[in-house]
Short mmCIF file of C-alpha atoms and ligand atoms in Angstrom, two decimals:
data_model
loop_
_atom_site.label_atom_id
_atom_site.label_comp_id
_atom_site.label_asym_id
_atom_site.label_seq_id
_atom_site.Cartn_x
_atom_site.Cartn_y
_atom_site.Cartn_z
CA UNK A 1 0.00 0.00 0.00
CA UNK A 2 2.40 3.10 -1.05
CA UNK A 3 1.30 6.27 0.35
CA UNK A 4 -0.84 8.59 -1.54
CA UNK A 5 0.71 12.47 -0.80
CA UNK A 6 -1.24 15.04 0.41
CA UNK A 7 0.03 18.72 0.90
CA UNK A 8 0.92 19.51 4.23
CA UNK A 9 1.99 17.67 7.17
CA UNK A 10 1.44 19.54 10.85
CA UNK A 11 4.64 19.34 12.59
CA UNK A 12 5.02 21.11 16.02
CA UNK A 13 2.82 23.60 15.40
CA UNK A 14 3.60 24.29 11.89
CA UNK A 15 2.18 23.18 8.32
CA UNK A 16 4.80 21.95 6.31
CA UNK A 17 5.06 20.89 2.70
CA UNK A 18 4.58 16.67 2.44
CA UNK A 19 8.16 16.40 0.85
CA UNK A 20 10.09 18.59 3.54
CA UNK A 21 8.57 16.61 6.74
CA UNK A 22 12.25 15.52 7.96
CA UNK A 23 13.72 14.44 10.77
CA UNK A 24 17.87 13.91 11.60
CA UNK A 25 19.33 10.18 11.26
CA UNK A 26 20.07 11.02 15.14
CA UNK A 27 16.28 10.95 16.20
CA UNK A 28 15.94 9.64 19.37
CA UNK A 29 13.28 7.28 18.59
CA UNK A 30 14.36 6.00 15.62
CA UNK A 31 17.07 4.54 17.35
CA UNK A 32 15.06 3.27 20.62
CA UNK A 33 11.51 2.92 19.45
CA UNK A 34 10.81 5.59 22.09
CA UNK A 35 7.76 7.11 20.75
CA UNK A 36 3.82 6.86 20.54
CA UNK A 37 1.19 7.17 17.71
CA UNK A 38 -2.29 7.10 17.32
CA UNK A 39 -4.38 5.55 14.06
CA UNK A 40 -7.53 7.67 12.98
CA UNK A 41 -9.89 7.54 10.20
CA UNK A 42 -12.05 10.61 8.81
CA UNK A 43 -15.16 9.98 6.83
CA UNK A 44 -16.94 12.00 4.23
CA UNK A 45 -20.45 13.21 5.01
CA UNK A 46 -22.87 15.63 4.25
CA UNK A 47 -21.35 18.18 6.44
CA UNK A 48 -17.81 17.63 4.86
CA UNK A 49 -14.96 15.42 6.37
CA UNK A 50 -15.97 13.44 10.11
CA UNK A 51 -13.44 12.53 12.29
CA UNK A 52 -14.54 9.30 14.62
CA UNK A 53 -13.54 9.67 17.78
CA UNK A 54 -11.08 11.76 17.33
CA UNK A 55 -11.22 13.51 21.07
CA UNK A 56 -10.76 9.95 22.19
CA UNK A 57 -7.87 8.87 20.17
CA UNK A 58 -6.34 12.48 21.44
CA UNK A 59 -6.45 11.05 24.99
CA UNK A 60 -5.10 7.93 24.42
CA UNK A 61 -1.95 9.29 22.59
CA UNK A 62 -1.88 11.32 26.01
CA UNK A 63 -2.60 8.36 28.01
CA UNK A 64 0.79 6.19 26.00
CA UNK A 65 2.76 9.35 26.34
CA UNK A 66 2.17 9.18 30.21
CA UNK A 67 3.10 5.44 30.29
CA UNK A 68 6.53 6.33 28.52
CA UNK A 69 6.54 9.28 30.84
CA UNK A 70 7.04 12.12 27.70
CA UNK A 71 5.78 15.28 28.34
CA UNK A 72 3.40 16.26 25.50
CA UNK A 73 3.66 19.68 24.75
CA UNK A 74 0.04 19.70 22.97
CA UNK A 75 -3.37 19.31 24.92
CA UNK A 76 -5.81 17.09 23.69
CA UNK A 77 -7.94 19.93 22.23
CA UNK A 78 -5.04 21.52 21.21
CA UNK A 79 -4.10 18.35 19.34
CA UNK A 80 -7.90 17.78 17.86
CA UNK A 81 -7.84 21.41 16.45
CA UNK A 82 -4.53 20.62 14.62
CA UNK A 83 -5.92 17.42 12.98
CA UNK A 84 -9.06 19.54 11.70
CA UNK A 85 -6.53 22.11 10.45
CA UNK A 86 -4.80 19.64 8.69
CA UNK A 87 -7.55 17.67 6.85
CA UNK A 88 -8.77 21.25 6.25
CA UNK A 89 -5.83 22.58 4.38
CA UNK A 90 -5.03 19.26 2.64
CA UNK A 91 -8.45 19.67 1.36
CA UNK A 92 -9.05 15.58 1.81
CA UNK A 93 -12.80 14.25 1.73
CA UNK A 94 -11.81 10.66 3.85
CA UNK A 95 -8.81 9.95 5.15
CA UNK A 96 -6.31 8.09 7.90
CA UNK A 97 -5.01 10.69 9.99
CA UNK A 98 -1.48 9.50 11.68
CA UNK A 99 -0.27 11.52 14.89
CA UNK A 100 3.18 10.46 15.89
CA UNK A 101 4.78 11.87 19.09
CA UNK A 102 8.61 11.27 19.03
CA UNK A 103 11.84 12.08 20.83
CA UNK A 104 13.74 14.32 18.17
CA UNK A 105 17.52 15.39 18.00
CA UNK A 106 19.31 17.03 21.04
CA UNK A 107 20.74 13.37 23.14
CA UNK A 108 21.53 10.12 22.57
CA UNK A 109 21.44 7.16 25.37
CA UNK A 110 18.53 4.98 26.66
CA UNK A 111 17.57 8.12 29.54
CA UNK A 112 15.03 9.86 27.25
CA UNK A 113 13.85 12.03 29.62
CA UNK A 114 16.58 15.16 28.70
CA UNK A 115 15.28 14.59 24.62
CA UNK A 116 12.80 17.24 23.06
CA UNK A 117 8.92 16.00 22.66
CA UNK A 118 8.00 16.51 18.98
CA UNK A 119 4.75 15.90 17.66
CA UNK A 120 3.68 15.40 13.96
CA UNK A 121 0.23 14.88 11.88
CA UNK A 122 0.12 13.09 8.86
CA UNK A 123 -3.30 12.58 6.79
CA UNK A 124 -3.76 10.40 3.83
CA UNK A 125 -6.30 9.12 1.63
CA UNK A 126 -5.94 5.20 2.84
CA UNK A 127 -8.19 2.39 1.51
CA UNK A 128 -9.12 -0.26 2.99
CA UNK A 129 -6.61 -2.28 5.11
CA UNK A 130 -7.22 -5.88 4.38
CA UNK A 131 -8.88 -5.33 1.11
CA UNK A 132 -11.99 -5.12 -0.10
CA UNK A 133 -12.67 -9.04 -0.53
CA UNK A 134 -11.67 -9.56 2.83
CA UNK A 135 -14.11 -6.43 4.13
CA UNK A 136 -16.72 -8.49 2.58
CA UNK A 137 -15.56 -12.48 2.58
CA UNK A 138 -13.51 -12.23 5.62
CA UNK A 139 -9.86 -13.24 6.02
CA UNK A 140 -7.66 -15.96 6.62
CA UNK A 141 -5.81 -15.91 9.69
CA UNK A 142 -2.72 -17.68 11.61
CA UNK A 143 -1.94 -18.35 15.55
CA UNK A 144 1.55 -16.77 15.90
CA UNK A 145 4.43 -18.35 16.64
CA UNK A 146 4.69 -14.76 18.33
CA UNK A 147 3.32 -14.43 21.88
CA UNK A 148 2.21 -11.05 22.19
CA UNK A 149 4.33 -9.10 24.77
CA UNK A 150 4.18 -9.68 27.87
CA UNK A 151 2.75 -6.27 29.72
CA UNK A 152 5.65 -6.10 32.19
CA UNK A 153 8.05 -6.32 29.93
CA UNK A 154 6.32 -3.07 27.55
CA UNK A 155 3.09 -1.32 28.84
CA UNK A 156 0.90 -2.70 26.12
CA UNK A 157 -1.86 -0.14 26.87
CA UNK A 158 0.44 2.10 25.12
CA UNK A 159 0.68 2.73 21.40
CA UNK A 160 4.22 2.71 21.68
CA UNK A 161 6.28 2.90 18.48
CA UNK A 162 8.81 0.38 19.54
CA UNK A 163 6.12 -2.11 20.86
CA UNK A 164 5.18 -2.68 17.17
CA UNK A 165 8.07 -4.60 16.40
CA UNK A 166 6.01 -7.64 17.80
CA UNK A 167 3.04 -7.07 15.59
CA UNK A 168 5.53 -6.74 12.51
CA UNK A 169 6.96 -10.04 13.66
CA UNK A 170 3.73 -12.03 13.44
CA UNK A 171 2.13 -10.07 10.72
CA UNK A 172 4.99 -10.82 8.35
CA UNK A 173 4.84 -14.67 9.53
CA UNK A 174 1.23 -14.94 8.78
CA UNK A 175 1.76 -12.94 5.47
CA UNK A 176 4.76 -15.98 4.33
CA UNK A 177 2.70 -18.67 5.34
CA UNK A 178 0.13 -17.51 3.09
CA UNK A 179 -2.60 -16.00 5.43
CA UNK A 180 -3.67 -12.36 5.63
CA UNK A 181 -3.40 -11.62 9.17
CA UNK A 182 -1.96 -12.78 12.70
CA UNK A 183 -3.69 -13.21 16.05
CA UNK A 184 -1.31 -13.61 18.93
CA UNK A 185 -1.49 -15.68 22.47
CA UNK A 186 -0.14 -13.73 25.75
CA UNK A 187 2.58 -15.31 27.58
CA UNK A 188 -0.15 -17.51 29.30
CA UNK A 189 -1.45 -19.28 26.32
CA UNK A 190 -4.93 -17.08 26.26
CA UNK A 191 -5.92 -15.32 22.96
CA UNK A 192 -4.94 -11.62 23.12
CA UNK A 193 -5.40 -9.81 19.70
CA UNK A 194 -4.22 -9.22 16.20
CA UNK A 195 -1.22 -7.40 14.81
CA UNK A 196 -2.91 -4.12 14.77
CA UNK A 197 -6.87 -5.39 15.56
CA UNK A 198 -8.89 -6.17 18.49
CA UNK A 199 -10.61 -9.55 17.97
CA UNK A 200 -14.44 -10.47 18.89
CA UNK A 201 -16.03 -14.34 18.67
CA UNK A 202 -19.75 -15.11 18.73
CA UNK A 203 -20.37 -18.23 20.28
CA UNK A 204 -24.04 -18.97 20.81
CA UNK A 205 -25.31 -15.72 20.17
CA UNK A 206 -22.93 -14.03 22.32
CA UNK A 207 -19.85 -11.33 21.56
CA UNK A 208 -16.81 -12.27 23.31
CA UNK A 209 -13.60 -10.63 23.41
CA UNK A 210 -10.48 -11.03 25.14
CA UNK A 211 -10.13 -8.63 28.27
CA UNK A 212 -7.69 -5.99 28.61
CA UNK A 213 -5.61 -8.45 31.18
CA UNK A 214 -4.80 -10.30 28.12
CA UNK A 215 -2.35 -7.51 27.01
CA UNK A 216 -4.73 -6.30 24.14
CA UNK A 217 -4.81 -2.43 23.21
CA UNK A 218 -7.84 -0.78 24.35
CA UNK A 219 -9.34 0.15 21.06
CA UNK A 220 -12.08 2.46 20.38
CA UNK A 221 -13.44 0.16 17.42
CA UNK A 222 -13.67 -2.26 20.59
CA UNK A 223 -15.48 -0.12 22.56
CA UNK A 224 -18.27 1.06 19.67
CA UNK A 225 -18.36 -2.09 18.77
CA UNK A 226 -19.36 -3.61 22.80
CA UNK A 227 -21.54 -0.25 22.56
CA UNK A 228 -23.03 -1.32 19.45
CA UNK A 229 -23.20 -5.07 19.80
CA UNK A 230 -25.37 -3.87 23.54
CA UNK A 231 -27.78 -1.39 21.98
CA UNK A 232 -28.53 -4.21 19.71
CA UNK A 233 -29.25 -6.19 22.57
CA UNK A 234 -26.87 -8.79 22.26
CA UNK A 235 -24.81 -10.27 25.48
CA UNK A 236 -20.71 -8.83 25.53
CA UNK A 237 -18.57 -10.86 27.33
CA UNK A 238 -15.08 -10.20 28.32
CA UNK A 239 -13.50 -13.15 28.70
CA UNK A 240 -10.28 -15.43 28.31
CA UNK A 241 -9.83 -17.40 25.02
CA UNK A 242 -7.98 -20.36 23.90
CA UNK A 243 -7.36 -20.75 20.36
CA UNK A 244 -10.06 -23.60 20.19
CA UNK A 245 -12.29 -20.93 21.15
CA UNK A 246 -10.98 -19.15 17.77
CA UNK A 247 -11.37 -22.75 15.98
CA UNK A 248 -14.95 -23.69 17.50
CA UNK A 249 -16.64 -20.10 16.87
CA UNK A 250 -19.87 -19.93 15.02
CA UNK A 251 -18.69 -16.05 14.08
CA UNK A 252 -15.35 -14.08 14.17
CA UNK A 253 -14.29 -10.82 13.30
CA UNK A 254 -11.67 -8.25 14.18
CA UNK A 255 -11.71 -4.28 14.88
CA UNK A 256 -9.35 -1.62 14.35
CA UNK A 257 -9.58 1.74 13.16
CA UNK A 258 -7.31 1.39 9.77
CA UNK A 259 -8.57 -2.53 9.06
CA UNK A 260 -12.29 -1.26 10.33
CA UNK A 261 -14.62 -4.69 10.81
CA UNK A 262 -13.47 -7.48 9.04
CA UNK A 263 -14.69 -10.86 9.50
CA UNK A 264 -12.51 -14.13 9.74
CA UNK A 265 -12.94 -16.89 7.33
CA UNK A 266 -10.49 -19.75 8.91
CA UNK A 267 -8.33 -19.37 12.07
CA UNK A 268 -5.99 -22.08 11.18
CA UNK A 269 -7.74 -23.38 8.60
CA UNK A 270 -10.47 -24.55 10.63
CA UNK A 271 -13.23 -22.91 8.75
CA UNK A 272 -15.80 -20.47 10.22
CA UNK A 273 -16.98 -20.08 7.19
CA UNK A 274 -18.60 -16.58 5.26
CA UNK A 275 -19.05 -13.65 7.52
CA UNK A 276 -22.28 -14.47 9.69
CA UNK A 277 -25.52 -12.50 10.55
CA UNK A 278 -24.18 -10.53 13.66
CA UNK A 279 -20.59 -9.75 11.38
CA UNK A 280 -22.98 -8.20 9.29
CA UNK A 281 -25.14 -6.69 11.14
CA UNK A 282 -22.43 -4.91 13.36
CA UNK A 283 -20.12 -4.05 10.47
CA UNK A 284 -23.62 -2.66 8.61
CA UNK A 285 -24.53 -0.02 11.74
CA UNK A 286 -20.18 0.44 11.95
CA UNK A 287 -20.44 2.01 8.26
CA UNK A 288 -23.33 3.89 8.57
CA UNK A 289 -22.33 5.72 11.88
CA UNK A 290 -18.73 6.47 10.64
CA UNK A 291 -20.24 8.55 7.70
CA UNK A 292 -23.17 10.01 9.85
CA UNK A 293 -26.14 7.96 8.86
CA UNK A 294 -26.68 6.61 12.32
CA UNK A 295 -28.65 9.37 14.78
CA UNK A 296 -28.04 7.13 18.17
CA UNK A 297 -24.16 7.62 17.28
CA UNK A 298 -23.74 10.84 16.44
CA UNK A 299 -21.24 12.16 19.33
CA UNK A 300 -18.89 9.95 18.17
CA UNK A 301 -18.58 12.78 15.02
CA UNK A 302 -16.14 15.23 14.98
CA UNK A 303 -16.38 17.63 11.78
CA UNK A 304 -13.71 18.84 10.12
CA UNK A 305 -15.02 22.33 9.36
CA UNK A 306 -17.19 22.79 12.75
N1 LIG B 1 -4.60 -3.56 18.74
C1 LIG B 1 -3.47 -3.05 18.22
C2 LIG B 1 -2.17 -3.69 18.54
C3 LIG B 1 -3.57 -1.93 17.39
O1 LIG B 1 -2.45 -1.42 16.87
C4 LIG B 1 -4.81 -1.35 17.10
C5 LIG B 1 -4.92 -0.16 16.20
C6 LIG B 1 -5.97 -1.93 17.67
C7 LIG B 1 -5.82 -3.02 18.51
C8 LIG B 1 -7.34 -1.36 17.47
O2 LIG B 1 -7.47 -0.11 18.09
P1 LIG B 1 -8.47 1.01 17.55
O3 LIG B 1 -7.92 1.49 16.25
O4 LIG B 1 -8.48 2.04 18.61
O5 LIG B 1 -9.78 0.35 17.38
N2 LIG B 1 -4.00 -0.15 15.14
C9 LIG B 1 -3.74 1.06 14.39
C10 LIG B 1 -2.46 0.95 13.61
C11 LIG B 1 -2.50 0.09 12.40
C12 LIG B 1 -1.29 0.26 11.54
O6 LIG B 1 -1.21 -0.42 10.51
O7 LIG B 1 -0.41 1.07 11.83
C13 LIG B 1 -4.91 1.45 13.53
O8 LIG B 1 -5.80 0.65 13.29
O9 LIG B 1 -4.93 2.59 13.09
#
């Protein structure tokens, strides 16, 4: 997927032009992993460009930069009016919106507290993650050989930069062995998540996900999802899973913000089989809410131009 330009990136404060958004070899995080990032999708609309949840995905970049104790030098709102500036100027209808918070040039040395905090926002046009057959067929997955890590040896909660080096791990195992996508057991054997995905099971007419204990990220296609899943009047359960859990489901799908809802065909191919009635029906009200169709969601809207 090569990245489609757009105009301007925001980069502490300032709009710069796409091709002159550089950073020095001596970085600090390109050499530790020592920053945090945040994945966020705008939709079009009828009132222009929506941002989902984009107040929420603020705090949580706060939340990760408090875990790697940096000291952000935006506020949230601060940071939400820079992404609407951005989509703004780089005049985008729909887009993934990437703010990175990084420790830039100045030190070198695993102490990163004496490094400058520098914060970035990139936006992009960005299709679909796992492609559109998958969207609609549902994917293949693969256990890991990976376990994900372990939260006290990385505070998973965090979107840390570094932490990712585990999800490219597994994701590039599945992607070898011919699958589209990795889910990965915590150190105890339970089912945690995907490479970048939360991961939900229906199992008698019931959603079931793995609970944050598990070392999953706390993601806020999750949480609409649980809201969703609830208004709709079906049962959420978090709970521990083993992979037969994954094998024996009568439904699976998996959540993030850039793959969106995407239902699993196999898990090891043991088949699940096409995407079943609750898939659909979540992923159905999922679409219609990001682009403002759905009333009962609207808060979860923030415009670009208002
Ligand atoms: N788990 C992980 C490990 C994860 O990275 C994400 C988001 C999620 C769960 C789902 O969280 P949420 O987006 O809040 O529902 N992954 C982001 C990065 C993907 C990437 O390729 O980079 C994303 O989906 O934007």
């Amino acid at each position: 997927m090569a990245l489609e330009k757009t105009d301007k990136i925001w980069m502490d404060g300032e709009l710069v032009d796409w091709d002159e958004a550089r950073v020095h070899v001596l970085t600090h995080t390109l050499h530790y992993g020592s920053g945090v990032f945040e994945g966020i999708r705008a939709y079009p609309t009828k009132r222009g460009p929506a941002v989902f949840r984009l107040t929420d995905h603020m705090k949580r970049l706060h939340d990760s930069a408090h875990l790697f104790m940096m000291d952000l030098p935006y506020s949230v709102e601060e940071l939400v009016e820079a992404t609407k500036a951005t989509i703004r100027v780089n005049n985008v209808e729909s887009c993934y919106i990437r703010p990175l918070a990084y420790l830039g040039y100045g030190e070198m040395g695993l102490n990163p507290l004496p490094c400058p905090v520098q914060v970035s926002i990139a936006v992009w046009p960005w299709g679909t993650y796992l492609g559109e057959e998958g969207l609609k067929n549902g994917v293949r997955m693969k256990v890991s050989s990976w376990r994900r890590i372990d939260p006290n040896v990385n505070p998973v909660a965090a979107k840390g930069t570094g932490i990712y080096v585990n999800s490219s791990l597994a994701k590039v195992e599945a992607l070898k062995s011919g699958y589209d996508e990795a889910i990965l057991l915590n150190s105890h054997g339970f089912v945690a998540e995907c490479t970048g995905e939360n991961l939900f099971v229906v199992k008698k007419g019931r959603l079931i996900t793995p609970p944050l204990s598990s070392g999953a990220l706390e993601g806020i296609t999750r949480d609409s999802v649980m809201t969703i899943a609830r208004d709709l009047g079906i049962e959420v359960r978090e709970d521990n899973l083993l992979r037969s859990d994954l094998y024996l489901a009568d439904e699976a799908f998996l959540t993030g913000t850039a793959a969106e809802i995407v239902p699993m065909r196999s898990v090891d191919d043991r088949e699940i089989g096409p995407p079943g009635e609750i898939t659909r029906k979540i992923q159905e009200i999922y679409f219609a809410t990001v682009k403002g169709e759905e009333d009962r969601y609207k808060d979860w809207l923030e415009y670009a131009n208002g």
